[in-house]
Tab-separated table of C-alpha atoms in Angstrom:
chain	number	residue	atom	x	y	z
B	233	UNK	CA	0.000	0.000	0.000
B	234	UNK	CA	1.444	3.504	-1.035
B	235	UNK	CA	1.805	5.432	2.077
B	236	UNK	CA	2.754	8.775	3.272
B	237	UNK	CA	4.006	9.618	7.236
B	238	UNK	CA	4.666	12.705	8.419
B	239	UNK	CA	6.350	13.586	11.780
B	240	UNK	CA	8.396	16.245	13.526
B	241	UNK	CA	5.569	18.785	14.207
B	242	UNK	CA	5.215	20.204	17.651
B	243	UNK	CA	5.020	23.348	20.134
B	244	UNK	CA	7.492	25.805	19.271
B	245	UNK	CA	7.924	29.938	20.504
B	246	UNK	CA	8.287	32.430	17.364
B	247	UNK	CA	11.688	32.813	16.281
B	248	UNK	CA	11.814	29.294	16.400
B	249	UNK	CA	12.999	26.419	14.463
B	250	UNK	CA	11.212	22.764	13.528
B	251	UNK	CA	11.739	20.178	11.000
B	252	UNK	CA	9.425	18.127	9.603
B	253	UNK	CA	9.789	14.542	7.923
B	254	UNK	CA	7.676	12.325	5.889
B	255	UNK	CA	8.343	9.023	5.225
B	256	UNK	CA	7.240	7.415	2.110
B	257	UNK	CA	6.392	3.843	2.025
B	258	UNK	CA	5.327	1.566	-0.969
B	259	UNK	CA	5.745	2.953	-4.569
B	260	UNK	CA	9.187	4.545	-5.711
B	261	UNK	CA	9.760	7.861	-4.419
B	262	UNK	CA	13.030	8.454	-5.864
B	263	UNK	CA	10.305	8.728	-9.195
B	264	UNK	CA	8.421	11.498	-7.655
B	265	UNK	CA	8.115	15.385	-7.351
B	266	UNK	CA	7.266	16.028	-3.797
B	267	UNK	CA	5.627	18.590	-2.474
B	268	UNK	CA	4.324	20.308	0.953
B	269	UNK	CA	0.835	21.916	1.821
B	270	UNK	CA	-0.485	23.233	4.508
B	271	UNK	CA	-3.753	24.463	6.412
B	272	UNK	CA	-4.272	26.655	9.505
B	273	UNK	CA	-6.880	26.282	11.548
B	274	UNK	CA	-10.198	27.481	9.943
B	275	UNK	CA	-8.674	28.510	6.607
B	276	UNK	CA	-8.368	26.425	3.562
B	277	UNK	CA	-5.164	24.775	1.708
B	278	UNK	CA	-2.600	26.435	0.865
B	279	UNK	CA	1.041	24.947	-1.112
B	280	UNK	CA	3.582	25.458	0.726
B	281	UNK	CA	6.953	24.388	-1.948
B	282	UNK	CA	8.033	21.381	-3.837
B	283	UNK	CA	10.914	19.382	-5.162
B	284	UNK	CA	12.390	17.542	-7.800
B	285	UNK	CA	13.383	13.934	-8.010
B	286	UNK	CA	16.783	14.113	-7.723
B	287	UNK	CA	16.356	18.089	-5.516
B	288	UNK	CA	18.317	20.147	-7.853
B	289	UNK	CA	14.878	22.371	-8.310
B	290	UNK	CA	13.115	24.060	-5.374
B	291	UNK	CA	10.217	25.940	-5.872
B	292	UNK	CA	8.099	27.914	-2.513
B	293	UNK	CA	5.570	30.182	-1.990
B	294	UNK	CA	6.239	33.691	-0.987
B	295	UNK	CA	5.540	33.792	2.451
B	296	UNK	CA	7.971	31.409	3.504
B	297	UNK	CA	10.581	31.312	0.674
B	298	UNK	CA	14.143	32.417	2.906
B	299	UNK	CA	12.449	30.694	5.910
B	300	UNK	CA	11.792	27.434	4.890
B	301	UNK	CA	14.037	24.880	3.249
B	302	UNK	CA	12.949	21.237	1.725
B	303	UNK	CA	14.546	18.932	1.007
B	304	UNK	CA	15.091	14.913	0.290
B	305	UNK	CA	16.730	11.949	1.115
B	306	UNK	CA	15.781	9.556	-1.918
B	307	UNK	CA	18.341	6.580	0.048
B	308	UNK	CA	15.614	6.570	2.876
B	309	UNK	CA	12.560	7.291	0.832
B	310	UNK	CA	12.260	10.441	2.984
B	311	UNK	CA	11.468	14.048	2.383
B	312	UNK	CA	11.702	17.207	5.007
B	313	UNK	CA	10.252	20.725	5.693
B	314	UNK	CA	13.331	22.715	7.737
B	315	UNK	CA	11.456	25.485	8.996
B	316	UNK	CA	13.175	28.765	10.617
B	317	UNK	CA	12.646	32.058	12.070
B	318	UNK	CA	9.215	30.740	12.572
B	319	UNK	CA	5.653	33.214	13.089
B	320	UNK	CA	2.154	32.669	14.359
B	321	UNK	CA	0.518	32.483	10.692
B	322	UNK	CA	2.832	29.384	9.813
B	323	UNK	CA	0.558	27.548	12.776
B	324	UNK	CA	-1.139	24.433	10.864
B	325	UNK	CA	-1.547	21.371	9.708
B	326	UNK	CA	1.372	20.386	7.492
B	327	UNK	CA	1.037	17.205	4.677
B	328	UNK	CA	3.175	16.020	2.922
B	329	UNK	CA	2.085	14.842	-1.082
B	330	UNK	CA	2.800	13.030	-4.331
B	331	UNK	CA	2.919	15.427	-6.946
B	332	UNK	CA	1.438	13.002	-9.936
B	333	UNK	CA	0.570	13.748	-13.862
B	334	UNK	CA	-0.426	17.613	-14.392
B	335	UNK	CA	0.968	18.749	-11.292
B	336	UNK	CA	-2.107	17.180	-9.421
B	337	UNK	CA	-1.206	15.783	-5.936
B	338	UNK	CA	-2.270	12.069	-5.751
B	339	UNK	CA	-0.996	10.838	-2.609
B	340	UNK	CA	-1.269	12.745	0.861
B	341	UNK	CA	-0.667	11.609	3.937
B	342	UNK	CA	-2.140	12.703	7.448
B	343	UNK	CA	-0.573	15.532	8.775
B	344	UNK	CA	1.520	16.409	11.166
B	345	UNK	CA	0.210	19.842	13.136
B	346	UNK	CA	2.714	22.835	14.279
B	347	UNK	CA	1.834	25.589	16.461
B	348	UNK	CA	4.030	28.598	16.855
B	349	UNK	CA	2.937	29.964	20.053
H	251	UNK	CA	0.237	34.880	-5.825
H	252	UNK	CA	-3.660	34.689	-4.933
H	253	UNK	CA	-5.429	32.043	-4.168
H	254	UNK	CA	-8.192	30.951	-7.101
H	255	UNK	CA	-11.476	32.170	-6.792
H	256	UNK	CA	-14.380	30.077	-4.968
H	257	UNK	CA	-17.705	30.061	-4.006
H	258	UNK	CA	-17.532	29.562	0.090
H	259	UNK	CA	-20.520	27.264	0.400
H	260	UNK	CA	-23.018	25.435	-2.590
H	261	UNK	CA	-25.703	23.823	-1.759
H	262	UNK	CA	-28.244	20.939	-3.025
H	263	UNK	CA	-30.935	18.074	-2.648
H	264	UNK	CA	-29.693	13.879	-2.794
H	265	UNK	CA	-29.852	13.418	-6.131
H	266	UNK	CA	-29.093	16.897	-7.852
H	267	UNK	CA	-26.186	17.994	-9.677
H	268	UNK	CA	-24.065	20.673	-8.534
H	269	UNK	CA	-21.311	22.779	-10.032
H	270	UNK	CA	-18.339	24.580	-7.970
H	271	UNK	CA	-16.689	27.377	-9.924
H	272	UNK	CA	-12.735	27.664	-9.986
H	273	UNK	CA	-11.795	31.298	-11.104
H	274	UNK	CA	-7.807	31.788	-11.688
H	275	UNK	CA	-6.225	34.229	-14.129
H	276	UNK	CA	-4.331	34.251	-17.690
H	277	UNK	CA	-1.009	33.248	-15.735
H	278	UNK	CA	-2.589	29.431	-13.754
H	279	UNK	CA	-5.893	27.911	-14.780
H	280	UNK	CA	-5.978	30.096	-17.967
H	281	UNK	CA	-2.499	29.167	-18.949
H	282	UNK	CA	-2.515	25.278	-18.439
H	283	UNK	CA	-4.380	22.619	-18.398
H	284	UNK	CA	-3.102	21.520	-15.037
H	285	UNK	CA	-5.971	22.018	-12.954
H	286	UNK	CA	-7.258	19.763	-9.833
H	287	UNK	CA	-9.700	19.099	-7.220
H	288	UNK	CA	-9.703	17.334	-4.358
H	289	UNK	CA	-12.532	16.412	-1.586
H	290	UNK	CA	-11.192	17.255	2.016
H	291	UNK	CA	-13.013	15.805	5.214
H	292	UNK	CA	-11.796	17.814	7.995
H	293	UNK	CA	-8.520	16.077	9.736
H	294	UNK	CA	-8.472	13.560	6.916
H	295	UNK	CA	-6.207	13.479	4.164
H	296	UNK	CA	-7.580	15.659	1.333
H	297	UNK	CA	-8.448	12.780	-1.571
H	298	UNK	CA	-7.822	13.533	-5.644
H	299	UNK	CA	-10.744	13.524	-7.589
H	300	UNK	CA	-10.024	15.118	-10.854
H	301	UNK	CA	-6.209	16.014	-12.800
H	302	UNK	CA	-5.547	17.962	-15.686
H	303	UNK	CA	-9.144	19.184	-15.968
H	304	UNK	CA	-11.476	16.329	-16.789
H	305	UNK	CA	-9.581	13.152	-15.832
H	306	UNK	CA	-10.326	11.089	-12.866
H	307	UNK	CA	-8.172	8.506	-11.022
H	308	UNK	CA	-9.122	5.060	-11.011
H	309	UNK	CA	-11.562	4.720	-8.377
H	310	UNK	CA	-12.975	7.941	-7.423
H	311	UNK	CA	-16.769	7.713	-8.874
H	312	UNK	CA	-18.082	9.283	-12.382
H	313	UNK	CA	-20.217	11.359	-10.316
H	314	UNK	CA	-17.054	13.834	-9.806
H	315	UNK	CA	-16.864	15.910	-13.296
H	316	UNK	CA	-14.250	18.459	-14.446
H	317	UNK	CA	-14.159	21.085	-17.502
H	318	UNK	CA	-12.564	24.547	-17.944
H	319	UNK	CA	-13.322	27.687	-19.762
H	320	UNK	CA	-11.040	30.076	-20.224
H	321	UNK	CA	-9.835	31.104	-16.774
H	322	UNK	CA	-12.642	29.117	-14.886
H	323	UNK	CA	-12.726	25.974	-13.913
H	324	UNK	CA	-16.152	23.709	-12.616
H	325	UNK	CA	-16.436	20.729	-10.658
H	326	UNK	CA	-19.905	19.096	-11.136
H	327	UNK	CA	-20.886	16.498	-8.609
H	328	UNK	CA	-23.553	14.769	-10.412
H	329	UNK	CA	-26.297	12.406	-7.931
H	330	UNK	CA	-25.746	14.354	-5.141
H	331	UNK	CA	-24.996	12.402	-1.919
H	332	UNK	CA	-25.542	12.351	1.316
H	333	UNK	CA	-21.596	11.534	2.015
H	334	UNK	CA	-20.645	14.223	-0.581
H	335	UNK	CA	-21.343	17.285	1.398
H	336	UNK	CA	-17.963	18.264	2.801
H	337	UNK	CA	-15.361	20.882	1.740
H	338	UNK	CA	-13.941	20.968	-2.244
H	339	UNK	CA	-10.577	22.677	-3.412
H	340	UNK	CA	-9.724	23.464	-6.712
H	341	UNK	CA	-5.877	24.165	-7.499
H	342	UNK	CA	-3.659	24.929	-10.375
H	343	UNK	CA	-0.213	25.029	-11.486
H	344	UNK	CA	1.021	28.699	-12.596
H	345	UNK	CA	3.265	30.206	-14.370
H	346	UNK	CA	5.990	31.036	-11.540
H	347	UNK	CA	6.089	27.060	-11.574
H	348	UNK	CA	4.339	27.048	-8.283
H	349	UNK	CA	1.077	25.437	-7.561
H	350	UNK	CA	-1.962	27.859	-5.975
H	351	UNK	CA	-4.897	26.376	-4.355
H	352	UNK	CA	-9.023	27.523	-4.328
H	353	UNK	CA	-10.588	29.322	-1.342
H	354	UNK	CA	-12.723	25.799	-0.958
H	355	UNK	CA	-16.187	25.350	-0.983
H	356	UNK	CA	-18.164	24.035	1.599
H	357	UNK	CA	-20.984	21.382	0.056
H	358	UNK	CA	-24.125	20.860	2.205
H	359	UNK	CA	-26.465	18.062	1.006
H	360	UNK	CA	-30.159	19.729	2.269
């Protein structure tokens, strides 16, 4: 069974630092664009960054591009969210997903929550 | 980069078809046909339902329906259900090679 697991979320003051994993289980993920989404508590999705196969491209959203950082370990079929300098608003749910054909993301697993209080 | 363009809540009997607008601009849903949705229960994993428009992964129901016009895209959930009614978000890619969700719509079943 194809499976994502994220981990790694948690309590932390602003200013702060956290990193998240998620382990992927079950299909080849060495194959896959990867990608990172979030949602805060009573607001919708929002993408958060992806990256390529092999990580030589990066792409983020605004609000956290020189903050955040991800990045892949395709040896341990793992990918990771470093997250620094951190604020209130970047207080969510965080999932970790398959990015499949058309950029559509076909394989999500359960969140992990972080709360920057 | 803003998020596409929603209705916050849509609304219909078991049995009815309803359609949730997607509005984007020139530079993501009107520049590619790389345009999803997905079916999000509350502290579940959101599920795909339709890629690149129109095309549905093997087993999510023909129910689910996608097209696109221009710089709008429409869901159409087709048989409305009593387990359908539940939130609904729309993305796209864009053209700064980033992806941008909807706003999400809220589906009640009356």
């Amino acid at each position: 069974e194809e499976q994502l697991v994220e981990s790694g979320g948690g309590l932390v003051q602003p200013g702060g630092s956290l990193r998240l994993s998620c382990a992927g289980s079950g299909f080849t993920f060495s194959r896959d664009w990867m990608s990172w989404v979030r949602q805060a508590p009573g607001k919708g999705l929002e993408w958060v960054a992806n990256i390529k196969q092999d990580g030589s491209e990066k792409y983020y959203v605004d609000s956290v591009k020189g903050r955040f950082t991800i990045s892949r370990d395709n040896a341990k079929n793992s990918l990771f969210l470093q997250m620094n300098s951190l604020r209130a608003e970047d207080t969510a749910l965080y999932y970790c997903a398959r990015d499949g054909r058309g950029a559509a993301l076909d394989l999500w697993g359960q969140g992990t929550t972080v709360t920057v209080s | 980069q803003s998020a596409l363009a929603q209705p916050a809540s849509v609304s219909g009997s078991p049995g009815q078809s309803i359609t949730i607008s997607c509005t984007g601009t020139s530079s993501d849903v009107g520049a590619y046909n790389y345009v999803s949705w997905y079916q999000h229960y509350p502290g579940k994993a959101p599920k795909l339902l339709i890629y690149e428009v129109s095309n549905r992964p093997s087993g999510v129901s023909n129910r689910f329906s996608g097209s696109k016009s221009g710089n709008t895209a429409s869901l159409t959930i087709s048989g409305l259900q009593a387990e359908d009614e539940t939130d609904y978000y729309c993305s796209s890619y864009t053209s700064s090679r980033i992806q941008v969700f909807g706003t999400g719509t809220k589906v009640t079943v009356l």
